[in-house]
Every structure is written in C-alpha cells, then in structure tokens.
Coordinates of N, CA and C in Angstrom, one line a residue:
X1 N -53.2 2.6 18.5 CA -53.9 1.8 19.6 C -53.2 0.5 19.8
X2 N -52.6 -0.2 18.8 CA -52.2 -1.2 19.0 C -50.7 -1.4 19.9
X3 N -49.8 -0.2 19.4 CA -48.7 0.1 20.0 C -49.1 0.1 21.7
X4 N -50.2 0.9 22.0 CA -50.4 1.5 23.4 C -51.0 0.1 24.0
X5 N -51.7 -0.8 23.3 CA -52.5 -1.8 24.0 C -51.0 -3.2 24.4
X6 N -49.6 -3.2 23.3 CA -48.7 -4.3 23.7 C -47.6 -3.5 24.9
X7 N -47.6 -2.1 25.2 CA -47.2 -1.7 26.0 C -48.0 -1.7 27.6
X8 N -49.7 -1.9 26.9 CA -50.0 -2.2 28.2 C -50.2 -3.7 29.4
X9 N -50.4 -4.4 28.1 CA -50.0 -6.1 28.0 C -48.5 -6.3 28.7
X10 N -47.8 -6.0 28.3 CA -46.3 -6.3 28.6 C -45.6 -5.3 29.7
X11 N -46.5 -4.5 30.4 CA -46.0 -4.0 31.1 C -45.1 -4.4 32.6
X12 N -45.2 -5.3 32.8 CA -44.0 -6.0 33.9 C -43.2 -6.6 33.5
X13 N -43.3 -6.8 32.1 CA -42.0 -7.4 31.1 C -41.0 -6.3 30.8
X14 N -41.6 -4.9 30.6 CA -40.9 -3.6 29.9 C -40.2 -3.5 31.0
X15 N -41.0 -3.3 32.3 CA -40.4 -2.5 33.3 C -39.1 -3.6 34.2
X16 N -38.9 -4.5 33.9 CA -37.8 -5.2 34.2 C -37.2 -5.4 33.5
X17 N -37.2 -5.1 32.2 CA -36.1 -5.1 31.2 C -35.3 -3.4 31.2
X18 N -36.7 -2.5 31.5 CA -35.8 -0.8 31.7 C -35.0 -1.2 32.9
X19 N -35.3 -1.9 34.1 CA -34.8 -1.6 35.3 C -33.2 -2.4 35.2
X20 N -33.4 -3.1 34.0 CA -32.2 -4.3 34.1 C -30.9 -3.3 33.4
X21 N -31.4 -2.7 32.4 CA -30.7 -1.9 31.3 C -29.7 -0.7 32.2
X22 N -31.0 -0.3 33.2 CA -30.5 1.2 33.5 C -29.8 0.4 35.1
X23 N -29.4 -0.5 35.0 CA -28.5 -1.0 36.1 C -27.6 -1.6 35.4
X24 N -27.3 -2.0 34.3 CA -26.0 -2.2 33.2 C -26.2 -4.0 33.5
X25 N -27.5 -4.4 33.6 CA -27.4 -5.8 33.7 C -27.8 -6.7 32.4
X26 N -28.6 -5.9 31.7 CA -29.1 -6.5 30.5 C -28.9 -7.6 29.9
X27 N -27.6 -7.2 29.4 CA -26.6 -7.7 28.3 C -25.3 -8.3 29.1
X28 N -25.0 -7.5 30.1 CA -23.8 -9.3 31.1 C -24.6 -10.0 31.9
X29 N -25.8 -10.1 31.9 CA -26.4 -11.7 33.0 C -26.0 -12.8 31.7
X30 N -26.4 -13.0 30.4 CA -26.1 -13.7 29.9 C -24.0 -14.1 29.4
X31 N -23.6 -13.1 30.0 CA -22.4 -13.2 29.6 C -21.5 -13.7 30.8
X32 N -22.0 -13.0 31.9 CA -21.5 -13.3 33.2 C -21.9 -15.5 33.5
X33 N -22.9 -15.9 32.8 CA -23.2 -16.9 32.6 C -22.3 -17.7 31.9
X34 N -22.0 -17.3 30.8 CA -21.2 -18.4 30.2 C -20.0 -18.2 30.1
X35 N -19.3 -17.5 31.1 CA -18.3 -16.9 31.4 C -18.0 -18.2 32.9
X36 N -19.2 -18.3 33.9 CA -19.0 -19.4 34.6 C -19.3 -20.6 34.7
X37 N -19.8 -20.9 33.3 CA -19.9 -22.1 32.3 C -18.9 -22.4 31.8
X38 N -18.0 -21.6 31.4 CA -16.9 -21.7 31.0 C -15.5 -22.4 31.9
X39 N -15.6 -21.2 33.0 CA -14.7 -21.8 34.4 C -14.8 -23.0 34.4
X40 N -16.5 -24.0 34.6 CA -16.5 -25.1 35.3 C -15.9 -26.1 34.0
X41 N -16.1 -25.7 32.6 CA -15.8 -26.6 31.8 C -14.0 -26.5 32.1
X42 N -13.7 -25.2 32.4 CA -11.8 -26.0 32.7 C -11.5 -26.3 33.5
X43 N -12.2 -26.5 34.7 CA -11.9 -27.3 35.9 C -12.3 -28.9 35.6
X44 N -13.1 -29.0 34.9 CA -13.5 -30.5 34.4 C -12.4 -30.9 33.8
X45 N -11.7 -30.0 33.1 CA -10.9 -30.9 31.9 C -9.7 -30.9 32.6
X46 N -9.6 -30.0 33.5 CA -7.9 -30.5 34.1 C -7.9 -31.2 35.3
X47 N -9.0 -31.5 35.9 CA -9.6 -32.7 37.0 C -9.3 -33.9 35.8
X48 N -9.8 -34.2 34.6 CA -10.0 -35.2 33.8 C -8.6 -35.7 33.3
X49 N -8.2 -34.6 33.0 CA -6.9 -34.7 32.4 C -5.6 -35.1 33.8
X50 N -5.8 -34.7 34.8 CA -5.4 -34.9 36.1 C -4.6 -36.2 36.3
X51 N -6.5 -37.2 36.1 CA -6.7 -38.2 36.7 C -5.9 -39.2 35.3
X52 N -6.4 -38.9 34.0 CA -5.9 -39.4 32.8 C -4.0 -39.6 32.6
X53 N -3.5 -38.4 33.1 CA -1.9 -38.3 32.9 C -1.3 -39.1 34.0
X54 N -2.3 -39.1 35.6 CA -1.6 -40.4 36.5 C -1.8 -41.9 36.0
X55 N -2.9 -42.0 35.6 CA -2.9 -43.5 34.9 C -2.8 -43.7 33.4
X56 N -1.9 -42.7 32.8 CA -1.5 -43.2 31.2 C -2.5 -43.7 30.4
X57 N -3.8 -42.5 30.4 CA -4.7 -43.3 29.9 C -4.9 -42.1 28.6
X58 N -4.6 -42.6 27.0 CA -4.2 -41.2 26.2 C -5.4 -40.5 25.6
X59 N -5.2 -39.4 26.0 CA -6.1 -38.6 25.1 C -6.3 -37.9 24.5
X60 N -7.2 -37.1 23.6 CA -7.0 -35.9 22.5 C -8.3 -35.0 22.5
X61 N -7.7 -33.8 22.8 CA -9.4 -33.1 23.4 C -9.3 -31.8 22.6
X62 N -9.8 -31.4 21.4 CA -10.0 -30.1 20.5 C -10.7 -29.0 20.9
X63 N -10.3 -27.9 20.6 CA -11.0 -27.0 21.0 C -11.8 -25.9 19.9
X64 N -13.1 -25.7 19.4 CA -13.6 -25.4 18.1 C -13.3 -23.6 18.5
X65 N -12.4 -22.7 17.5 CA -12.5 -21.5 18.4 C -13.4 -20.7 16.9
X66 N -12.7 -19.7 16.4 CA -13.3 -19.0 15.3 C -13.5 -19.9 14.0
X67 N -12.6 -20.9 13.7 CA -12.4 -21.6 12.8 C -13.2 -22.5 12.7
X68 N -14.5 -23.1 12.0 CA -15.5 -23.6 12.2 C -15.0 -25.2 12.1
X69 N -15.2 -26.6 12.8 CA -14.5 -27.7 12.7 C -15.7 -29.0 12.6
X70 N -16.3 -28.2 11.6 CA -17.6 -29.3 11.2 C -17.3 -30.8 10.3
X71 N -16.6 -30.1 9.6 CA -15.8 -31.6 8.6 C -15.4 -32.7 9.3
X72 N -14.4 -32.2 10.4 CA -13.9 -33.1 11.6 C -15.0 -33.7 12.6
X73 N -15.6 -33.0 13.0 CA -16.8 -33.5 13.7 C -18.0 -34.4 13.0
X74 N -18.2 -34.3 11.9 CA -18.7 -35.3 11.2 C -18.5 -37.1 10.9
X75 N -16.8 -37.0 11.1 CA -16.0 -37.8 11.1 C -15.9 -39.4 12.3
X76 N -16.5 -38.5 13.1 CA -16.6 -38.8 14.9 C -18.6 -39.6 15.2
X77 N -18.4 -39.3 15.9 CA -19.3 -39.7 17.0 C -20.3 -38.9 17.2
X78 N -21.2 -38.6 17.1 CA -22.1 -37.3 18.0 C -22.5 -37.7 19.3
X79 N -22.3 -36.9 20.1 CA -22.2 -37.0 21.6 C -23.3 -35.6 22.1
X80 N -22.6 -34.1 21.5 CA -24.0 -33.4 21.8 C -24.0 -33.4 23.9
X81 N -23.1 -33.2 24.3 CA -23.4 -33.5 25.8 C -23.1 -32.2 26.6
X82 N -23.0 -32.3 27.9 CA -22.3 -31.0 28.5 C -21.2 -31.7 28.8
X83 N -20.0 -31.1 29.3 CA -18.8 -31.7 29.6 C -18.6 -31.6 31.2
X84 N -18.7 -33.1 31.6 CA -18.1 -33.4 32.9 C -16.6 -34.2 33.0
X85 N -16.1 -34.3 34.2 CA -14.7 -35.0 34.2 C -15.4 -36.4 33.9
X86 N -16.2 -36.9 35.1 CA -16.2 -38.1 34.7 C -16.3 -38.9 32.9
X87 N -17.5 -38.2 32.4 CA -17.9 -38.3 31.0 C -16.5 -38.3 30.4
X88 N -15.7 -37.4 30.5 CA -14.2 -37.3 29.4 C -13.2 -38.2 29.8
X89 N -13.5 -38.8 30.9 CA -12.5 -40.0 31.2 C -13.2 -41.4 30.8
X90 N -14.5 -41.2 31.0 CA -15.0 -43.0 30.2 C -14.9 -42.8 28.7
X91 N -15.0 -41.7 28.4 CA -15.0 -41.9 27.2 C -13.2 -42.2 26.3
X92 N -12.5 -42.3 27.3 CA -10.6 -42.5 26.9 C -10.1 -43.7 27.7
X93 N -11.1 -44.0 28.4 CA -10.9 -45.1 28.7 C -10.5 -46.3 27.4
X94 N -8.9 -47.0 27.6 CA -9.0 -48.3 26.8 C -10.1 -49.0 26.6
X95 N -9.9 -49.6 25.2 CA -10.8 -50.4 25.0 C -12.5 -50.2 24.8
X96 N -12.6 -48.9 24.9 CA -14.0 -48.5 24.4 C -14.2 -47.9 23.6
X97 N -15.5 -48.0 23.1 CA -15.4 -47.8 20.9 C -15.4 -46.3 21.2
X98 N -14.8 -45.4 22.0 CA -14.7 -44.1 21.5 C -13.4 -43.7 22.1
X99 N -12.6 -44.3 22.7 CA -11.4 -43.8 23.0 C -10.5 -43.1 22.1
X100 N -10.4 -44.1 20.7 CA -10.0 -43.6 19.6 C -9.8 -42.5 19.0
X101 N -8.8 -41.6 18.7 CA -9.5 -40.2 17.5 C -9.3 -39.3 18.6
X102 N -10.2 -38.1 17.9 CA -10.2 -36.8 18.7 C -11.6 -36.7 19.3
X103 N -11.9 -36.1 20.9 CA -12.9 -35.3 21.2 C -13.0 -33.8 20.5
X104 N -14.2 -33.4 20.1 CA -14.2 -32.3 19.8 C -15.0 -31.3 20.6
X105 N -14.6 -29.7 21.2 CA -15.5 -29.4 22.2 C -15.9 -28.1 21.2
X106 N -17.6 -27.7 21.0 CA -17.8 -26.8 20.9 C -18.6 -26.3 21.9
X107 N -18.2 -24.4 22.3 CA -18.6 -23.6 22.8 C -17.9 -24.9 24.2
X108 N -19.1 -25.1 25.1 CA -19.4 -25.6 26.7 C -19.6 -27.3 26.3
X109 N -19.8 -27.9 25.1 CA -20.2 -28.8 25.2 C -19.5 -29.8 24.3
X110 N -19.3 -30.9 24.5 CA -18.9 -32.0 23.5 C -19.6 -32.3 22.7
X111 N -19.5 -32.1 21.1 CA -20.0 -32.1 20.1 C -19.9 -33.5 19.6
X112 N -18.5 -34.2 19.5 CA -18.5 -35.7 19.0 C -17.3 -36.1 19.6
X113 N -16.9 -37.6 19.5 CA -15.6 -38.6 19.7 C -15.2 -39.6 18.8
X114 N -14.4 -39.6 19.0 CA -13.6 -40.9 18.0 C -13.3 -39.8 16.9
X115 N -13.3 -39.0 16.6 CA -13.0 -38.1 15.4 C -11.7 -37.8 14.5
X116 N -11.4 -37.8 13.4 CA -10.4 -37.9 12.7 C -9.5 -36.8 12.5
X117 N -8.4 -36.6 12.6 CA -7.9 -34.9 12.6 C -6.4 -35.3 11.8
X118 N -6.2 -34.4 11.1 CA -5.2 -34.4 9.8 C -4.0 -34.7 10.3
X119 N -3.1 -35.4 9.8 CA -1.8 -35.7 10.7 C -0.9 -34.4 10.1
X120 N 0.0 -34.2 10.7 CA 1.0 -33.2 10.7 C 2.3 -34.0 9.9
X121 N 2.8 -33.0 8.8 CA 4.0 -33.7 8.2 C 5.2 -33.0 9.0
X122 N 5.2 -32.3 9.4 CA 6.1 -31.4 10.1 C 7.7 -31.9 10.4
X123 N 8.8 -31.5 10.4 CA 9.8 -32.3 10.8 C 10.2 -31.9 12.2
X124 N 9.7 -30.8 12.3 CA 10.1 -30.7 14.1 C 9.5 -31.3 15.0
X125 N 8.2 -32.0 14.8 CA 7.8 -33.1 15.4 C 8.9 -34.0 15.9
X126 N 9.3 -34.2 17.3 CA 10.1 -35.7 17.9 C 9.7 -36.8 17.4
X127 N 10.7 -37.8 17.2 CA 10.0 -39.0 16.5 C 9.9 -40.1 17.4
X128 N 9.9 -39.2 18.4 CA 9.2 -40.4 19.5 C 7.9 -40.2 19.5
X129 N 7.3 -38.9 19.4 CA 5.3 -38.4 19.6 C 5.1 -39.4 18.6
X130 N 4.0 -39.6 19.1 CA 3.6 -40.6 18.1 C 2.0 -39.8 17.3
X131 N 1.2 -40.7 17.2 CA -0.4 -40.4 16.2 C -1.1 -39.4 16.5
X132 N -1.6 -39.2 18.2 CA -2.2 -38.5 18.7 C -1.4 -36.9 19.0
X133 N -0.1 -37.2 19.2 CA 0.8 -35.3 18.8 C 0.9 -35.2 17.1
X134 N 0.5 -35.4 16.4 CA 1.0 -35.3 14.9 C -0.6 -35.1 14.3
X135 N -1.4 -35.7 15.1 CA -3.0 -34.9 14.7 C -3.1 -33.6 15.6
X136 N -2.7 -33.5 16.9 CA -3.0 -32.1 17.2 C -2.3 -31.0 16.6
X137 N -0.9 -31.5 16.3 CA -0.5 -30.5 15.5 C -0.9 -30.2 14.2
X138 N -1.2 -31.7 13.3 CA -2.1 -31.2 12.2 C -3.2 -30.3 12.2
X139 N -4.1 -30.5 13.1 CA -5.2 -29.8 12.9 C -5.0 -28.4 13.7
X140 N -4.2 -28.0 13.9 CA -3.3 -26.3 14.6 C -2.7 -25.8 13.5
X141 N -2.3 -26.3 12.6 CA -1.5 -25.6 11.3 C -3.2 -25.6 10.2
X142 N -4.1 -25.9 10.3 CA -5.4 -25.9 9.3 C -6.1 -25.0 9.6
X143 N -6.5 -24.9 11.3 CA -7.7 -24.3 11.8 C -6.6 -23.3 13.4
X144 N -7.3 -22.8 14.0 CA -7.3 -21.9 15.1 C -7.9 -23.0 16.2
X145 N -7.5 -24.0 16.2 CA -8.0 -25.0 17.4 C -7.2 -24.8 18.1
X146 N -7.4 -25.1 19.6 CA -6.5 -25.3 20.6 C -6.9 -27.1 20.9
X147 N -5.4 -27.9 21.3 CA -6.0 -28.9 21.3 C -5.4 -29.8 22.7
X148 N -5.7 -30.5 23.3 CA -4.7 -30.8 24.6 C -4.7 -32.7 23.7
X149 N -3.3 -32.4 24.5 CA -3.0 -34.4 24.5 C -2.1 -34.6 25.6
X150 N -2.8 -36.2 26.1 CA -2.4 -37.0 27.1 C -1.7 -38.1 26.5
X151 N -0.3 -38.3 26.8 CA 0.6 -39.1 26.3 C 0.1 -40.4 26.7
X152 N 0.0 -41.4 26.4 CA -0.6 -42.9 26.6 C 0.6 -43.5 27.3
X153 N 2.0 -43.4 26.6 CA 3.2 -43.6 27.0 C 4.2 -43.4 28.3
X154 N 3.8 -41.9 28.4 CA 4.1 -41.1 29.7 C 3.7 -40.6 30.5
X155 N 2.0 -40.2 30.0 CA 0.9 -39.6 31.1 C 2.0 -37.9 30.7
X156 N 2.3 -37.5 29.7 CA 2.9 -36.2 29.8 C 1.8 -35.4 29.1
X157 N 1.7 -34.3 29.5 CA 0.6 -33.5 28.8 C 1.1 -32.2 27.9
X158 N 0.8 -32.4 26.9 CA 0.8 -30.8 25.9 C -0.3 -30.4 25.4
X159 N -0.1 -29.3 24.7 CA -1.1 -28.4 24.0 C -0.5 -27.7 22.4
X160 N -1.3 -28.3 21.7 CA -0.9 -27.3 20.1 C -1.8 -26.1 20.6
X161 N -1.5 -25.0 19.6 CA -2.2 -23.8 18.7 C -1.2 -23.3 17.3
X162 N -2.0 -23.0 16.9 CA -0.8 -22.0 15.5 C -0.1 -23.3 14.9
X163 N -0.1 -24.2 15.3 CA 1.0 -25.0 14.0 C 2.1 -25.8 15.7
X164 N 2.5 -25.2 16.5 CA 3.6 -25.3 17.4 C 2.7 -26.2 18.6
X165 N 3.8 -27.1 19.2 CA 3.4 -28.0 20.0 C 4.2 -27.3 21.2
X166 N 3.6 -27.6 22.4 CA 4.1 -26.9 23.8 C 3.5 -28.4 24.4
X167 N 5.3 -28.6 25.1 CA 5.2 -30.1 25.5 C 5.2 -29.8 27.2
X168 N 5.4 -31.0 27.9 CA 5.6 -31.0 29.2 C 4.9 -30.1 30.5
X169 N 3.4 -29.8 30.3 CA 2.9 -28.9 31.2 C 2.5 -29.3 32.2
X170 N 2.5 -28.3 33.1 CA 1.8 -28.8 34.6 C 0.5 -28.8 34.5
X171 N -0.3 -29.1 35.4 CA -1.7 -28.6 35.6 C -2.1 -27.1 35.6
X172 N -0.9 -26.9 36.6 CA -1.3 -25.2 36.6 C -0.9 -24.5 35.6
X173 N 0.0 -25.2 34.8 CA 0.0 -24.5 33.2 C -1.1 -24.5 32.4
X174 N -1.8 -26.1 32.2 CA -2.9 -26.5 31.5 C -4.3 -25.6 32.1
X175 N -4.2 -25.0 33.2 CA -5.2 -24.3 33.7 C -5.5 -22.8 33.4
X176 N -4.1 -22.5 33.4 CA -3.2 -20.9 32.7 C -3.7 -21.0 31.2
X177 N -3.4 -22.1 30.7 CA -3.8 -21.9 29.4 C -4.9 -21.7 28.8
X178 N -6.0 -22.7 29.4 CA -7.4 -23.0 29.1 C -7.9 -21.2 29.4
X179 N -7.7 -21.1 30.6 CA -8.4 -20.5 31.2 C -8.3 -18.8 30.3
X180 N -6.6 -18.6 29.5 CA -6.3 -17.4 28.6 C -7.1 -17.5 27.9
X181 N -7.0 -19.0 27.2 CA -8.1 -18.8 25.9 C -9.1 -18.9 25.1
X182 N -9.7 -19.8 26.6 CA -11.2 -20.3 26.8 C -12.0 -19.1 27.0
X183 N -11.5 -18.3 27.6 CA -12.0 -17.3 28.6 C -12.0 -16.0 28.6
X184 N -10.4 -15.4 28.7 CA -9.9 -14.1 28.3 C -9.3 -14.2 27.1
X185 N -9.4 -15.4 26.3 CA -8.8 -15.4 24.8 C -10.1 -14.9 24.1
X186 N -10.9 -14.9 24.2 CA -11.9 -14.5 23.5 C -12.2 -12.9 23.4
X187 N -11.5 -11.8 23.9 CA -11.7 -10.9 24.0 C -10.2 -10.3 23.3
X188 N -9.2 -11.4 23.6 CA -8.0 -10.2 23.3 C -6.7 -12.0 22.9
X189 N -7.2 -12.4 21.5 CA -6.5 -14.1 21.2 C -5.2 -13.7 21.2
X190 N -5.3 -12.5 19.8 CA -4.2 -12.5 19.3 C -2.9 -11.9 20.2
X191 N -2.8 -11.3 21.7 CA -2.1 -11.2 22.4 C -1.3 -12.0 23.1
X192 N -1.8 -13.3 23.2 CA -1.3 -14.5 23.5 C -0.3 -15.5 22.9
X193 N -0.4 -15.1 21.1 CA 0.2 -15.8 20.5 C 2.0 -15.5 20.4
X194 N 2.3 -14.8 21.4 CA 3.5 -15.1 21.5 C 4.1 -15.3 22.3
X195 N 3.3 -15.9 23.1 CA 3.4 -16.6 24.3 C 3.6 -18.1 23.9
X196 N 3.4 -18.5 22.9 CA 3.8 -20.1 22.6 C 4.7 -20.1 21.7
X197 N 5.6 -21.3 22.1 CA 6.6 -21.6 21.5 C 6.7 -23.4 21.3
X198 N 7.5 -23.9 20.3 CA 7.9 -25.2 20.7 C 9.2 -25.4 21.3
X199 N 9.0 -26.4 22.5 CA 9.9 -27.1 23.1 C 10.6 -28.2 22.7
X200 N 11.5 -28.3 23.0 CA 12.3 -29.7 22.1 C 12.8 -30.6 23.2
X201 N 12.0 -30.7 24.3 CA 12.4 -31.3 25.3 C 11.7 -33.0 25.1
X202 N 12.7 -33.9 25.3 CA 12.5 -34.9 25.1 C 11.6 -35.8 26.1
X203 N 10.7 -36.5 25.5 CA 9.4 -37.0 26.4 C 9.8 -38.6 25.9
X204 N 10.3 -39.1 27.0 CA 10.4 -41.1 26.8 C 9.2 -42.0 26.6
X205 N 9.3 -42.1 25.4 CA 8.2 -43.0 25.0 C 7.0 -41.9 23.8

C-alpha cells in the first residue's frame, strides 16, 4: 500500500522523468549544462587574458583537473565565485592584495587567489622566465594542472601541463587549448598529451 500510495503522490514527477529517460534526456540536460558552463568560462578567460597580455598586466590562472589541489588553495584567498572576465582582471590588477600568487579554478568556479604553487627546479626553464613560469611549471610536474601565464614583461602568454612549458601562444591557440581540455579533455586527456611539447623560443624580458 505504501509503494502504490508514493506512486500515486508523485505521479507527475514519475511521468516526466519516464518521458525524459525514454527521449535520452535524463542524464545529458545536466551534462549538456555544464558543458555550456564550461564554453562561457573559456571565453572569459581568453577575453581576460586578451585584455591582460595587451596591457602587461601578469598573471597565473590553475586549472584543478583529476589531481585534487586543496593544499594549494588553502594557501590563497577564498574567493568561492563564478568566473567572469571582468572579476579575473581586477583581481591581476597591480597593486591589489590579490594580484600576487596563483588563481585557482575549480570545476566553473574560482575557488581562491594570491595562492602559493611550488617553484620548478628544472634546467630547461629560460632564465629569463621568471617566478610566475617556474610555479606553473612546478605545479605541472606535481599534479595534472593545466595552468595559463601572462608575462608581466611581455604580455606573452603560455601554458604548462605534464611538467613542459608551451611558450608563445595565440589566443586561438589559448582557445584550442582550453577548450581540448576543459571540455573534450575530459572524456579522452590522455590523447592530447602528445600534442605538447616545450619550445625554446626566446621571450625578452
């Protein structure tokens, strides 16, 4: 009786969940969602990153993937926000107490700033990169981060993963990239990883 009385109770609940299932919507509305939660967060960061690389303004933006990066984010700031362009540019702005350090993004959202990330001893590091390429690369040889930096120096933009620095990208590269790993890296990472290499192309300053 009780079985027959929450089937009768929930009956416009059941019957839009059968109708959703038996149209294969169930289980991708939620997916198809944060799939274009996703999009808009890489169009923020390479609008952000855009505007950052024309006016040399430096920055360091982490990416949390399988590798859990709580130690690091404890380190920082809690922020806890959704990610917009504007938001990731005041917060790299000179001279404000969070410029400093690393952003860290989990899933869609900014988790913390000003954050600490291991420096890299590496010798193929150029010794012109300075603090902010030598943490992204540290924390890519530790964890499975993907990490972007904005040269303060040059306005030049790279990206770590795996330990290897990939210098000199365009936007449509930085867009290509986000978009493999943020996105379609989640289904198929390890196909990607040989698609990065380090460059030894020299960046002034």
């Amino acid at each position: 009786m009780g079985i027959l009385a929450i089937i009768i109770i929930f009956q416009p609940e059941l019957r839009r969940a059968l109708e959703q299932l038996g149209r294969g919507r169930f289980f991708s509305r939620s997916s198809a969602q944060e799939e274009e939660e996703r999009g808009k967060m890489v169009e923020s960061i390479v609008k952000a990153t855009s505007y950052m690389a024309k006016r040399r303004i430096g920055a360091l933006i982490s990416f949390e993937r399988e590798t859990g990066m709580g130690d690091y984010i404890e380190t920082g700031i809690p922020i806890k926000s959704k990610i917009s362009s504007e938001l990731l540019i005041n917060i790299f702005v000179p001279n404000t107490p969070l410029h400093d350090g690393a952003l860290i993004i989990q899933k869609e959202s900014i988790a913390a700033a000003a954050c600490y990330l291991p420096l890299s001893e590496s010798a193929r590091i150029p010794k012109e990169l300075g603090t902010r390429h030598r943490a992204a690369v540290g924390i890519s040889e530790v964890t499975d981060a993907l990490t972007l930096i904005v040269s303060e120096e040059t306005g030049g933009i790279s990206i770590t993963k795996n330990g290897e620095l990939h210098r000199e990208q365009s936007l449509d590269d930085l867009r290509e990239h986000l978009t493999r790993e943020l996105l379609i890296g989640g289904k198929s990472r390890q196909s990607s990883s040989s698609l990065w290499s380090f460059r030894g192309k020299r960046e002034n300053g």
